[in-house]
Amino acid sequence: MATWEKEWKGNRGEELLKAVETEEYRILTDWKEGVCSLAMKNLCGHPVRLEKIPVLEMDMPFGPDTPVYGEAYNMLCQYSGTVKKVDLIGFFGDHGHYRLSAPKDFQQVYNLIRFTMENGESLLLGFSSCRRFSGEFWFNEKKLYAVLNLEGIEIREGETVALETLFAGKGPKEAVEEAFGDAIQTNHPMLRTPEIPTGWCSWPVYGPQVTEQNIYDNLNAIKEQGLNLKYIQLDDGYQPFMGDWLQTTDAFQGGMEKMCLAIKEQGFEPAIWVAPFIAEEKSELFQKHPGWFVKDTDGKPLASDRVSFGGWRCGPWYMLDGTHPEARNYLSEVFRTMREKWQVKYYKMDAIMWGALPFGVRFEKNRTSVEAYRMGMRAILEGAGEDSFLLGCNAPMWPSLGLVHGMRVTNDISRNFDSIKEVAREGFFRNWQNNRLWINDPDTVLLRNSDKVVPDPEGKPVKINTGLSRSEFLYNASYVLASGGMVLAGDNLAEFTEQNRADLNKLLPPLGQAAVFETDDHAVGRIALEKKEILCVFNPEDSGRDFPVQVKKTAKAVDFWTGEELGVWTRGTRTVRVEGRSAAVVVLEFTGE
């Protein structure tokens, strides 16, 4: 480790990261202050088609037990573990779930890898652009490779192709993540929006059985209770078939245009769920325009379950081809109609991973799946308008850079504590992205139990209550606070109690500043604000624990949720007791000492 520290000079890694060269091609590098622009020159006397290629390599400088964190291709998973063994965070892995290819005898992560060194500092390597090619890191106890997926595009004889840029940085975790975010912004500036969205979402309460009356009931509850929520987000369930986004089911007799305009008339903003890159076979879109979809090798539309996950509802899905000009015109027109006729500016775009799955044959055959996806997303942005808010969900992470205003950073939350603590763990690893790459969406905040129907041993439906305690719900609410991102209520607001209202109002308006965690156990986080700091301590275990925390300045301490004054906390180490399955949130108002 000492040798590694000595050899890595400042934040630069040129001394150890070597470019790859084969008989077929040469990788060209141009290092500037820890960022390397990469290109590839075809050395053959004929065109070549290459798949995944290593572009930089180095001997593995760390021992097998060195902690590692890595990003995924898809939003729904991440990777954590050690050099010797990396484990999946989440349930929907790139390889087992989406069936993306993985190398033999190597661990694999996508676009970002961070090692935690013995002194607590981090080494971060990451692709700071994703214009055409998805990046990967392959590693084992001997070697580390930076890899790009060229997806078999043709590279002509003697041609030099610009690839992506790679960032290398070493130092405190927060500092290197901030520097990496700055490097990404150079290539993919964050889409700015004047405010962090707040609102209510239909999905956690009603799922795909949502009705017009459900929407009006919750809208009226927001008004009656004086909740400071702006958007009414109608989620999946209004459309008759996946793909027919401008049509509605019988549950919405008045149609979506009427409903959205009614929402605006009552002083709120309509928000709509749409999955622009998918269609089911029964849809009018697929029946009328099968040529707009990704094909198999026989020229027929490719069902996603033949190569990947078929879809969580109404599958198998077919994948709209972003390289097809008429498909792009269709995407623009759908969002333009929603904007101009329905007066919608906020779009939750789900299942957009299917626009970037690296399978099948596209209309423009020399485009990668990343390019196809980004072409389709630009068409959506054109239709949605400059003042829109596009939220990515179930998305390809790095291919979405610079194309969405917000990004869901976790799986869906549900009313059980295993889900609550898992979603928080997933989100905290991505806190650094908030207000650097996009506005993070931590998923909805849940504050109430709900009846649900489950089968008994004989298969008969039985209604049970989810049975979470208030401290467990406040664990979820504290996570949403610490995310620094969007705040969307996920309960039936007509059933809110006075305590529910008070808890939700504590989160409004959003702070916009994410908590910084010094360690990957995400036990103690700090939200730095002007003249004060919010200390967030999370205990997902079943029994209570004492947490040592550093008080940096003498401060008046106040419990965030109750408003109880906790006295004056002086500089130094202090023990904070947190009971099991709960979180402590303390506002430290600095006294100037």
Coordinates of C-alpha atoms in Angstrom, one line a residue:
M1 CA 0.0 0.0 0.0
A2 CA 2.8 2.4 0.8
T3 CA 4.4 1.8 -2.6
W4 CA 1.0 2.6 -4.2
E5 CA 0.6 5.8 -2.3
K6 CA 4.1 6.9 -3.3
E7 CA 3.7 6.1 -7.0
W8 CA 0.3 7.8 -7.3
K9 CA 1.4 11.4 -7.5
G10 CA -1.2 13.9 -6.5
N11 CA -4.5 13.0 -8.1
R12 CA -3.0 11.7 -11.3
G13 CA -2.7 8.1 -12.4
E14 CA -0.9 8.2 -15.7
E15 CA 2.2 6.6 -14.1
L16 CA 0.3 3.3 -13.5
L17 CA -2.6 3.2 -16.0
K18 CA -1.2 2.0 -19.3
A19 CA -2.9 2.1 -22.7
V20 CA -3.6 -1.2 -24.4
E21 CA -2.3 -2.0 -27.9
T22 CA -2.9 -5.1 -30.0
E23 CA -2.2 -6.0 -33.6
E24 CA -5.6 -4.8 -34.6
Y25 CA -5.8 -1.4 -32.9
R26 CA -3.9 1.1 -30.8
I27 CA -5.5 3.0 -27.9
L28 CA -4.5 6.7 -27.9
T29 CA -4.4 8.6 -24.6
D30 CA -4.3 12.3 -23.7
W31 CA -4.0 13.0 -19.9
K32 CA -4.8 16.4 -18.5
E33 CA -5.1 16.8 -14.7
G34 CA -6.4 13.4 -14.0
V35 CA -8.7 13.1 -17.0
C36 CA -7.8 11.0 -20.0
S37 CA -9.3 11.4 -23.4
L38 CA -9.3 8.1 -25.2
A39 CA -9.3 7.2 -28.9
M40 CA -8.8 4.1 -30.9
K41 CA -6.9 3.8 -34.2
N42 CA -7.6 0.8 -36.5
L43 CA -4.2 -0.7 -37.4
C44 CA -5.6 -3.3 -39.7
G45 CA -5.6 -3.1 -43.5
H46 CA -9.3 -3.7 -43.5
P47 CA -12.4 -2.7 -41.5
V48 CA -12.9 -4.3 -38.1
R49 CA -15.9 -4.9 -35.8
L50 CA -15.0 -5.0 -32.1
E51 CA -17.1 -5.8 -29.1
K52 CA -15.8 -5.1 -25.6
I53 CA -12.2 -4.0 -25.6
P54 CA -9.8 -3.0 -22.7
V55 CA -8.5 0.5 -23.2
L56 CA -6.3 0.9 -20.1
E57 CA -4.8 -1.7 -17.7
M58 CA -2.8 -1.8 -14.6
D59 CA -1.6 -4.4 -12.0
M60 CA -4.0 -4.6 -9.1
P61 CA -2.4 -2.4 -6.5
F62 CA -4.6 -3.5 -3.6
G63 CA -4.9 -6.6 -1.5
P64 CA -7.9 -8.9 -1.8
D65 CA -9.7 -7.6 1.2
T66 CA -9.7 -3.9 0.0
P67 CA -13.3 -2.6 0.0
V68 CA -14.7 -1.8 -3.4
Y69 CA -17.9 0.0 -4.6
G70 CA -19.0 0.0 -8.2
E71 CA -21.9 1.4 -10.3
A72 CA -24.2 -0.6 -12.5
Y73 CA -25.4 -0.2 -16.0
N74 CA -29.0 -0.1 -14.8
M75 CA -30.5 2.0 -12.0
L76 CA -31.8 -0.8 -10.0
C77 CA -28.5 -2.3 -8.8
Q78 CA -25.0 -1.4 -7.6
Y79 CA -22.0 -3.4 -6.4
S80 CA -20.1 -3.5 -3.1
G81 CA -17.6 -5.9 -1.5
T82 CA -13.9 -6.4 -1.9
V83 CA -11.3 -6.9 -4.6
K84 CA -11.7 -10.7 -4.0
K85 CA -15.5 -10.7 -4.0
V86 CA -18.1 -8.2 -5.1
D87 CA -21.8 -8.6 -4.1
L88 CA -24.9 -7.2 -5.7
I89 CA -26.8 -4.3 -4.0
G90 CA -30.4 -4.6 -5.0
F91 CA -32.3 -7.4 -6.6
F92 CA -32.2 -6.7 -10.3
G93 CA -28.6 -7.3 -11.4
D94 CA -27.2 -6.4 -14.8
H95 CA -26.2 -10.0 -15.4
G96 CA -28.8 -12.3 -13.7
H97 CA -31.8 -10.1 -14.4
Y98 CA -31.0 -8.1 -17.5
R99 CA -28.7 -10.8 -18.9
L100 CA -25.9 -8.5 -19.9
S101 CA -22.6 -10.3 -20.6
A102 CA -19.9 -10.6 -18.0
P103 CA -16.2 -11.7 -18.3
K104 CA -15.0 -15.0 -17.1
D105 CA -12.6 -15.0 -14.1
F106 CA -13.1 -11.2 -13.4
Q107 CA -15.3 -9.1 -11.2
Q108 CA -17.2 -6.5 -13.2
V109 CA -18.7 -3.1 -12.4
Y110 CA -19.8 -0.2 -14.7
N111 CA -18.5 3.3 -15.3
L112 CA -17.3 3.9 -11.7
I113 CA -15.1 1.9 -9.3
R114 CA -14.0 3.2 -5.9
F115 CA -11.5 1.5 -3.7
T116 CA -11.2 2.4 0.0
M117 CA -7.6 2.4 1.1
E118 CA -6.1 1.5 4.5
N119 CA -5.8 5.2 5.5
G120 CA -9.5 5.7 4.7
E121 CA -9.0 7.6 1.5
S122 CA -10.5 6.6 -1.8
L123 CA -9.1 5.8 -5.2
L124 CA -11.8 6.5 -7.8
L125 CA -11.7 5.6 -11.5
G126 CA -14.6 6.4 -13.6
F127 CA -15.7 7.2 -17.2
S128 CA -16.6 10.8 -17.2
S129 CA -18.5 10.7 -20.5
C130 CA -21.0 8.3 -22.1
R131 CA -21.7 9.6 -25.6
R132 CA -21.4 6.3 -27.6
F133 CA -19.9 3.6 -25.5
S134 CA -20.7 2.1 -22.1
G135 CA -17.7 1.7 -19.7
E136 CA -16.8 -1.2 -17.5
F137 CA -14.1 -2.1 -15.0
W138 CA -12.9 -5.7 -14.9
F139 CA -10.7 -6.8 -12.0
N140 CA -9.3 -9.6 -10.0
E141 CA -6.5 -10.0 -7.5
K142 CA -3.9 -9.5 -10.2
K143 CA -5.2 -7.1 -12.8
L144 CA -7.5 -4.1 -13.3
Y145 CA -8.9 -3.1 -16.7
A146 CA -10.9 -0.2 -18.0
V147 CA -13.1 -1.5 -20.8
L148 CA -15.4 0.0 -23.4
N149 CA -18.2 -1.8 -25.2
L150 CA -18.0 -1.0 -29.0
E151 CA -20.9 -3.3 -29.7
G152 CA -19.5 -4.4 -33.0
I153 CA -19.7 -1.1 -34.9
E154 CA -17.6 -1.0 -38.0
I155 CA -14.3 0.9 -37.8
R156 CA -12.8 1.6 -41.2
E157 CA -9.2 0.9 -42.3
G158 CA -6.9 3.5 -40.7
E159 CA -9.8 5.2 -39.0
T160 CA -9.4 6.8 -35.6
V161 CA -12.5 6.8 -33.4
A162 CA -13.0 9.1 -30.4
L163 CA -13.9 6.9 -27.4
E164 CA -14.9 8.3 -23.9
T165 CA -13.0 10.1 -21.2
L166 CA -11.6 8.5 -18.0
F167 CA -11.2 10.2 -14.6
A168 CA -8.7 9.1 -12.0
G169 CA -8.6 10.6 -8.5
K170 CA -7.3 9.8 -5.1
G171 CA -8.1 11.5 -1.7
P172 CA -11.0 11.8 0.8
K173 CA -14.2 10.1 -0.6
E174 CA -16.2 13.3 -0.7
A175 CA -13.5 15.2 -2.5
V176 CA -12.9 12.6 -5.2
E177 CA -16.6 12.2 -5.8
E178 CA -17.0 15.9 -6.2
A179 CA -14.1 16.1 -8.6
F180 CA -15.5 13.2 -10.6
G181 CA -18.9 15.0 -10.8
D182 CA -17.2 18.1 -12.1
A183 CA -15.4 16.0 -14.8
I184 CA -18.8 14.5 -15.8
Q185 CA -20.3 18.0 -16.0
T186 CA -17.7 19.0 -18.5
N187 CA -19.0 16.5 -20.9
H188 CA -22.7 16.2 -19.8
P189 CA -23.8 19.5 -18.1
M190 CA -26.6 18.9 -15.6
L191 CA -30.1 19.8 -16.9
R192 CA -31.1 22.6 -14.5
T193 CA -34.6 23.1 -13.1
P194 CA -35.8 26.1 -11.0
E195 CA -37.0 24.0 -8.1
I196 CA -36.9 20.5 -6.6
P197 CA -40.2 18.9 -7.3
T198 CA -42.6 18.0 -4.5
G199 CA -45.9 16.2 -4.9
W200 CA -47.9 13.0 -4.5
C201 CA -47.6 9.8 -6.4
S202 CA -50.4 7.3 -7.0
W203 CA -48.3 4.1 -7.4
P204 CA -47.6 3.1 -3.7
V205 CA -51.3 3.4 -2.8
Y206 CA -53.2 2.2 -5.8
G207 CA -50.7 0.6 -8.2
P208 CA -52.1 -0.1 -11.7
Q209 CA -55.7 -0.1 -10.4
V210 CA -55.7 3.7 -10.0
T211 CA -58.9 5.5 -10.9
E212 CA -59.9 9.0 -11.7
Q213 CA -61.7 9.3 -8.4
N214 CA -58.5 8.3 -6.5
I215 CA -56.7 11.3 -8.0
Y216 CA -59.4 13.7 -7.1
D217 CA -59.7 12.4 -3.6
N218 CA -56.0 12.9 -2.9
L219 CA -55.9 16.3 -4.6
N220 CA -58.8 17.5 -2.4
A221 CA -57.0 16.1 0.7
I222 CA -53.9 18.2 -0.2
K223 CA -56.0 21.3 -0.4
E224 CA -57.9 20.6 2.8
Q225 CA -54.8 19.8 4.8
G226 CA -52.7 22.7 3.4
L227 CA -49.9 20.4 2.3
N228 CA -47.2 22.3 0.4
L229 CA -47.1 19.8 -2.5
K230 CA -47.1 20.9 -6.1
Y231 CA -47.3 18.0 -8.5
I232 CA -50.1 15.3 -8.8
Q233 CA -48.2 12.4 -10.3
L234 CA -50.5 9.9 -12.0
D235 CA -48.5 6.7 -12.3
D236 CA -48.8 3.5 -14.3
G237 CA -52.4 2.3 -14.9
Y238 CA -54.2 5.0 -16.9
Q239 CA -53.2 3.6 -20.3
P240 CA -55.1 0.7 -22.0
F241 CA -51.9 -1.0 -23.2
M242 CA -48.2 -0.4 -22.7
G243 CA -47.2 1.9 -25.6
D244 CA -50.5 3.7 -26.1
W245 CA -49.7 6.7 -23.9
L246 CA -52.2 9.1 -25.4
Q247 CA -55.2 6.8 -24.6
T248 CA -56.9 5.9 -21.4
T249 CA -58.8 3.0 -19.7
D250 CA -62.5 3.1 -18.6
A251 CA -61.3 4.2 -15.2
F252 CA -60.6 7.6 -16.7
Q253 CA -63.9 8.3 -18.5
G254 CA -63.1 12.0 -19.0
G255 CA -59.7 11.3 -20.6
M256 CA -56.3 12.5 -19.5
E257 CA -56.5 16.0 -21.0
K258 CA -59.6 16.8 -19.0
M259 CA -58.0 15.4 -15.8
C260 CA -54.7 17.3 -16.2
L261 CA -56.5 20.5 -16.9
A262 CA -58.7 20.0 -13.9
I263 CA -55.6 19.6 -11.8
K264 CA -54.2 22.8 -13.0
E265 CA -57.5 24.6 -12.4
Q266 CA -57.2 23.7 -8.8
G267 CA -53.7 25.2 -8.4
F268 CA -51.6 22.1 -8.9
E269 CA -49.4 20.8 -11.7
P270 CA -50.2 17.4 -13.4
A271 CA -47.4 14.9 -13.7
I272 CA -47.6 11.8 -15.8
W273 CA -46.0 8.4 -15.9
V274 CA -44.9 7.2 -19.3
A275 CA -42.6 4.4 -20.5
P276 CA -41.6 5.8 -23.9
F277 CA -39.3 3.0 -25.1
I278 CA -41.6 0.0 -24.7
A279 CA -44.8 -1.4 -26.2
E280 CA -46.7 -4.6 -25.6
E281 CA -47.9 -6.7 -28.6
K282 CA -51.6 -5.7 -28.2
S283 CA -50.8 -2.0 -28.3
E284 CA -52.0 0.1 -31.2
L285 CA -48.4 1.4 -31.5
F286 CA -46.9 -2.0 -32.1
Q287 CA -49.7 -3.2 -34.3
K288 CA -49.5 -0.2 -36.6
H289 CA -45.8 0.4 -36.6
P290 CA -43.8 -2.9 -36.0
G291 CA -41.0 -1.5 -38.1
W292 CA -40.1 1.1 -35.5
F293 CA -38.8 -1.5 -33.0
V294 CA -35.5 -3.2 -32.5
K295 CA -35.3 -6.3 -34.7
D296 CA -33.9 -9.8 -34.5
T297 CA -31.5 -11.2 -37.1
D298 CA -34.4 -12.2 -39.3
G299 CA -35.8 -8.7 -39.4
K300 CA -38.7 -9.3 -37.0
P301 CA -39.5 -7.2 -33.9
L302 CA -37.4 -8.6 -31.0
A303 CA -39.4 -9.4 -27.9
S304 CA -37.3 -8.4 -24.9
D305 CA -37.8 -11.7 -23.0
R306 CA -35.8 -13.5 -25.8
V307 CA -32.6 -11.6 -24.8
S308 CA -33.3 -9.9 -21.4
F309 CA -36.0 -9.3 -18.9
G310 CA -39.5 -9.3 -20.6
G311 CA -41.1 -6.6 -18.4
W312 CA -42.8 -6.6 -15.0
R313 CA -46.3 -6.2 -16.4
C314 CA -48.1 -6.8 -19.7
G315 CA -44.9 -8.4 -21.1
P316 CA -43.1 -9.3 -23.2
W317 CA -42.2 -5.8 -24.2
Y318 CA -40.8 -4.7 -27.5
M319 CA -38.1 -2.0 -27.6
L320 CA -38.6 1.2 -29.6
D321 CA -35.6 1.9 -31.8
G322 CA -34.1 5.4 -31.1
T323 CA -32.2 5.4 -34.4
H324 CA -35.4 5.1 -36.4
P325 CA -36.4 8.6 -37.6
E326 CA -40.1 7.9 -37.5
A327 CA -39.8 6.4 -34.0
R328 CA -38.1 9.6 -32.9
N329 CA -40.8 11.7 -34.5
Y330 CA -43.4 9.7 -32.6
L331 CA -41.6 10.2 -29.3
S332 CA -41.5 14.0 -29.9
E333 CA -45.1 14.0 -30.8
V334 CA -46.3 12.1 -27.7
F335 CA -44.5 14.5 -25.4
R336 CA -45.5 17.5 -27.4
T337 CA -49.1 16.5 -27.1
M338 CA -48.8 16.0 -23.4
R339 CA -47.2 19.4 -23.0
E340 CA -49.4 21.4 -25.3
K341 CA -52.8 19.8 -24.9
W342 CA -52.6 18.2 -21.4
Q343 CA -50.4 21.1 -20.0
V344 CA -48.0 18.6 -18.5
K345 CA -44.4 19.6 -17.8
Y346 CA -43.3 16.8 -15.4
Y347 CA -42.8 13.3 -16.9
K348 CA -41.8 10.2 -14.9
M349 CA -40.2 8.1 -17.6
D350 CA -40.1 4.5 -16.5
A351 CA -38.6 1.4 -18.2
I352 CA -36.2 3.6 -20.2
M353 CA -33.6 0.9 -19.7
W354 CA -35.3 -0.9 -22.6
G355 CA -34.2 2.0 -24.9
A356 CA -30.6 1.1 -24.2
L357 CA -30.4 -2.7 -23.9
P358 CA -27.5 -3.8 -26.1
F359 CA -29.4 -6.4 -28.0
G360 CA -30.9 -6.8 -31.5
V361 CA -30.5 -4.9 -34.8
R362 CA -31.3 -1.3 -35.2
F363 CA -32.4 0.8 -38.1
E364 CA -29.0 2.6 -38.2
K365 CA -26.8 -0.5 -37.9
N366 CA -23.6 1.3 -37.0
R367 CA -25.0 2.9 -33.9
T368 CA -24.5 1.6 -30.4
S369 CA -27.3 1.1 -28.0
V370 CA -26.1 4.1 -26.0
E371 CA -26.3 6.3 -29.1
A372 CA -29.8 4.9 -29.9
Y373 CA -31.0 5.7 -26.5
R374 CA -29.5 9.2 -26.4
M375 CA -31.1 9.9 -29.9
G376 CA -34.5 8.9 -28.6
M377 CA -34.0 10.9 -25.4
R378 CA -33.1 14.0 -27.3
A379 CA -36.4 13.6 -29.3
I380 CA -38.3 13.4 -26.1
L381 CA -36.6 16.5 -24.8
E382 CA -37.5 18.3 -28.0
G383 CA -41.2 17.4 -27.6
A384 CA -41.3 18.0 -23.8
G385 CA -40.0 21.5 -24.1
E386 CA -37.2 23.5 -22.4
D387 CA -39.2 24.1 -19.3
S388 CA -40.0 20.4 -18.7
F389 CA -38.9 18.2 -15.9
L390 CA -37.8 14.7 -17.0
L391 CA -37.4 12.1 -14.3
G392 CA -35.5 8.9 -15.2
C393 CA -36.7 5.7 -13.7
N394 CA -35.6 2.1 -14.3
A395 CA -33.0 3.8 -16.4
P396 CA -29.6 3.1 -17.8
M397 CA -27.4 5.3 -15.5
W398 CA -24.5 6.7 -17.4
P399 CA -26.2 6.8 -20.8
S400 CA -28.7 9.2 -19.2
L401 CA -26.1 11.8 -18.3
G402 CA -27.2 15.2 -19.3
L403 CA -30.6 14.0 -20.6
V404 CA -32.8 13.9 -17.5
H405 CA -33.4 16.5 -14.8
G406 CA -34.0 14.0 -12.1
M407 CA -33.2 10.3 -11.5
R408 CA -34.7 7.7 -9.3
V409 CA -31.7 6.2 -7.5
T410 CA -33.3 3.2 -5.8
N411 CA -35.7 0.3 -6.3
D412 CA -39.4 0.9 -5.4
I413 CA -40.1 1.2 -1.7
S414 CA -42.9 -0.8 0.0
R415 CA -44.4 -0.9 3.5
N416 CA -42.0 -3.3 5.2
F417 CA -38.8 -2.4 7.0
D418 CA -36.6 -4.7 4.9
S419 CA -37.6 -2.6 1.9
I420 CA -37.2 0.7 3.8
K421 CA -33.6 0.0 5.0
E422 CA -32.6 -1.5 1.6
V423 CA -33.8 1.5 -0.3
A424 CA -32.0 3.8 2.0
R425 CA -28.8 1.8 1.5
E426 CA -29.1 2.0 -2.2
G427 CA -29.8 5.7 -2.2
F428 CA -27.0 6.8 0.1
F429 CA -24.4 5.3 -2.2
R430 CA -25.6 7.8 -4.8
N431 CA -26.0 10.8 -2.6
W432 CA -23.0 12.4 -4.2
Q433 CA -24.9 12.5 -7.5
N434 CA -27.6 14.9 -6.2
N435 CA -27.3 18.4 -7.7
R436 CA -24.2 17.2 -9.6
L437 CA -25.6 14.8 -12.2
W438 CA -29.3 15.3 -11.6
I439 CA -31.8 15.8 -8.8
N440 CA -32.0 12.5 -6.9
D441 CA -35.4 10.9 -6.5
P442 CA -35.2 8.8 -3.3
D443 CA -38.7 7.3 -4.1
T444 CA -41.8 8.2 -2.1
V445 CA -41.9 9.0 1.6
L446 CA -44.3 6.6 3.4
L447 CA -45.8 7.7 6.7
R448 CA -48.9 5.4 7.2
N449 CA -49.7 1.7 7.4
S450 CA -52.0 0.4 4.7
D451 CA -54.2 -2.7 4.4
K452 CA -53.1 -5.2 1.8
V453 CA -54.6 -8.4 0.6
V454 CA -52.5 -11.6 0.8
P455 CA -53.4 -15.3 0.3
D456 CA -53.9 -17.5 3.4
P457 CA -52.6 -21.1 3.4
E458 CA -55.7 -22.2 1.5
G459 CA -55.3 -19.5 -1.1
K460 CA -58.1 -17.3 0.2
P461 CA -57.6 -13.5 0.2
V462 CA -57.0 -12.1 3.7
K463 CA -56.6 -8.4 4.4
I464 CA -53.8 -7.5 6.8
N465 CA -52.2 -4.3 8.0
T466 CA -48.6 -3.6 7.2
G467 CA -47.9 -2.9 10.9
L468 CA -44.9 -0.6 10.8
S469 CA -44.1 1.6 13.8
R470 CA -43.8 5.4 13.6
S471 CA -40.0 5.1 14.2
E472 CA -39.7 2.8 11.2
F473 CA -41.7 5.3 9.1
L474 CA -39.4 8.1 10.4
Y475 CA -36.4 6.0 9.3
N476 CA -37.8 6.3 5.8
A477 CA -38.6 10.0 6.2
S478 CA -35.1 10.6 7.6
Y479 CA -33.6 8.9 4.5
V480 CA -35.6 11.1 2.2
L481 CA -34.4 14.2 4.2
A482 CA -30.8 13.0 4.0
S483 CA -31.0 12.3 0.2
G484 CA -31.4 16.1 -0.4
G485 CA -33.7 15.3 -3.3
M486 CA -37.3 15.2 -4.3
V487 CA -40.2 14.7 -1.9
L488 CA -43.2 12.8 -3.1
A489 CA -45.8 11.5 -0.7
G490 CA -46.9 7.9 -1.2
D491 CA -49.8 7.5 1.1
N492 CA -53.6 7.9 0.8
L493 CA -53.6 11.6 1.9
A494 CA -57.3 11.5 2.7
E495 CA -56.4 9.2 5.7
F496 CA -53.6 11.5 7.0
T497 CA -53.6 12.2 10.8
E498 CA -52.4 15.5 12.3
Q499 CA -49.1 13.7 13.1
N500 CA -48.7 12.5 9.5
R501 CA -49.2 16.1 8.3
A502 CA -46.6 17.4 10.7
D503 CA -44.1 14.8 9.7
L504 CA -44.5 15.4 6.0
N505 CA -44.4 19.2 6.4
K506 CA -41.0 18.8 8.1
L507 CA -39.6 17.7 4.8
L508 CA -41.0 20.6 2.8
P509 CA -39.6 22.4 1.0
P510 CA -36.7 20.0 0.2
L511 CA -33.3 21.1 1.5
G512 CA -31.5 20.4 -1.8
Q513 CA -28.4 19.4 0.0
A514 CA -27.6 15.7 0.5
A515 CA -26.0 14.3 3.6
V516 CA -22.3 13.3 3.4
F517 CA -21.3 10.0 5.0
E518 CA -17.7 9.4 5.8
T519 CA -18.0 5.6 5.7
D520 CA -19.9 3.2 3.5
D521 CA -22.0 1.8 6.4
H522 CA -23.9 5.1 6.1
A523 CA -24.4 5.3 9.9
V524 CA -23.6 9.0 10.4
G525 CA -24.3 11.6 7.8
R526 CA -24.1 15.4 7.9
I527 CA -26.1 18.0 5.9
A528 CA -24.1 21.2 5.9
L529 CA -26.3 24.4 5.8
E530 CA -25.6 28.0 6.6
K531 CA -24.8 28.4 10.3
K532 CA -26.1 25.0 11.1
E533 CA -25.7 21.3 10.4
I534 CA -28.2 18.5 10.4
L535 CA -26.8 15.3 11.9
C536 CA -28.5 12.1 10.7
V537 CA -27.8 8.8 12.5
F538 CA -29.3 5.6 11.1
N539 CA -29.6 2.3 12.9
P540 CA -31.2 -0.4 10.7
E541 CA -30.5 -3.2 13.2
D542 CA -33.1 -4.7 15.5
S543 CA -31.5 -3.5 18.8
G544 CA -30.4 -0.1 20.0
R545 CA -26.9 1.2 19.5
D546 CA -24.7 4.0 20.8
F547 CA -23.0 5.9 18.0
P548 CA -19.9 8.1 18.6
V549 CA -20.3 11.4 16.6
Q550 CA -17.9 14.3 16.3
V551 CA -19.4 17.7 17.2
K552 CA -17.3 20.2 15.2
K553 CA -18.5 23.4 16.8
T554 CA -20.4 24.2 20.0
A555 CA -24.1 24.2 19.0
K556 CA -27.6 24.3 20.3
A557 CA -29.1 20.8 19.6
V558 CA -32.7 20.3 18.6
D559 CA -34.5 17.1 17.6
F560 CA -35.6 17.6 14.0
W561 CA -38.8 15.6 14.3
T562 CA -40.2 16.7 17.7
G563 CA -38.6 20.1 18.1
E564 CA -37.4 19.1 21.5
E565 CA -34.4 21.1 22.7
L566 CA -31.5 18.7 23.6
G567 CA -29.2 21.3 25.2
V568 CA -25.9 22.7 24.2
W569 CA -23.4 20.3 22.6
T570 CA -19.8 21.3 22.9
R571 CA -17.0 20.4 20.5
G572 CA -15.6 16.9 20.7
T573 CA -17.0 13.3 20.6
R574 CA -20.5 12.7 21.8
T575 CA -22.5 9.5 22.0
V576 CA -25.9 9.4 20.3
R577 CA -28.2 6.6 21.3
V578 CA -30.4 5.3 18.5
E579 CA -33.0 2.6 19.1
G580 CA -33.4 -0.3 16.7
R581 CA -35.0 0.3 13.3
S582 CA -35.0 4.0 13.7
A583 CA -33.0 7.2 13.0
A584 CA -32.0 10.2 15.0
V585 CA -32.0 13.6 13.3
V586 CA -30.5 16.5 15.2
V587 CA -30.3 20.1 14.1
L588 CA -27.0 21.7 15.4
E589 CA -27.4 25.4 15.5
F590 CA -23.9 26.8 15.8
T591 CA -23.3 29.4 18.5
G592 CA -20.1 30.7 17.0
E593 CA -17.8 29.1 19.5

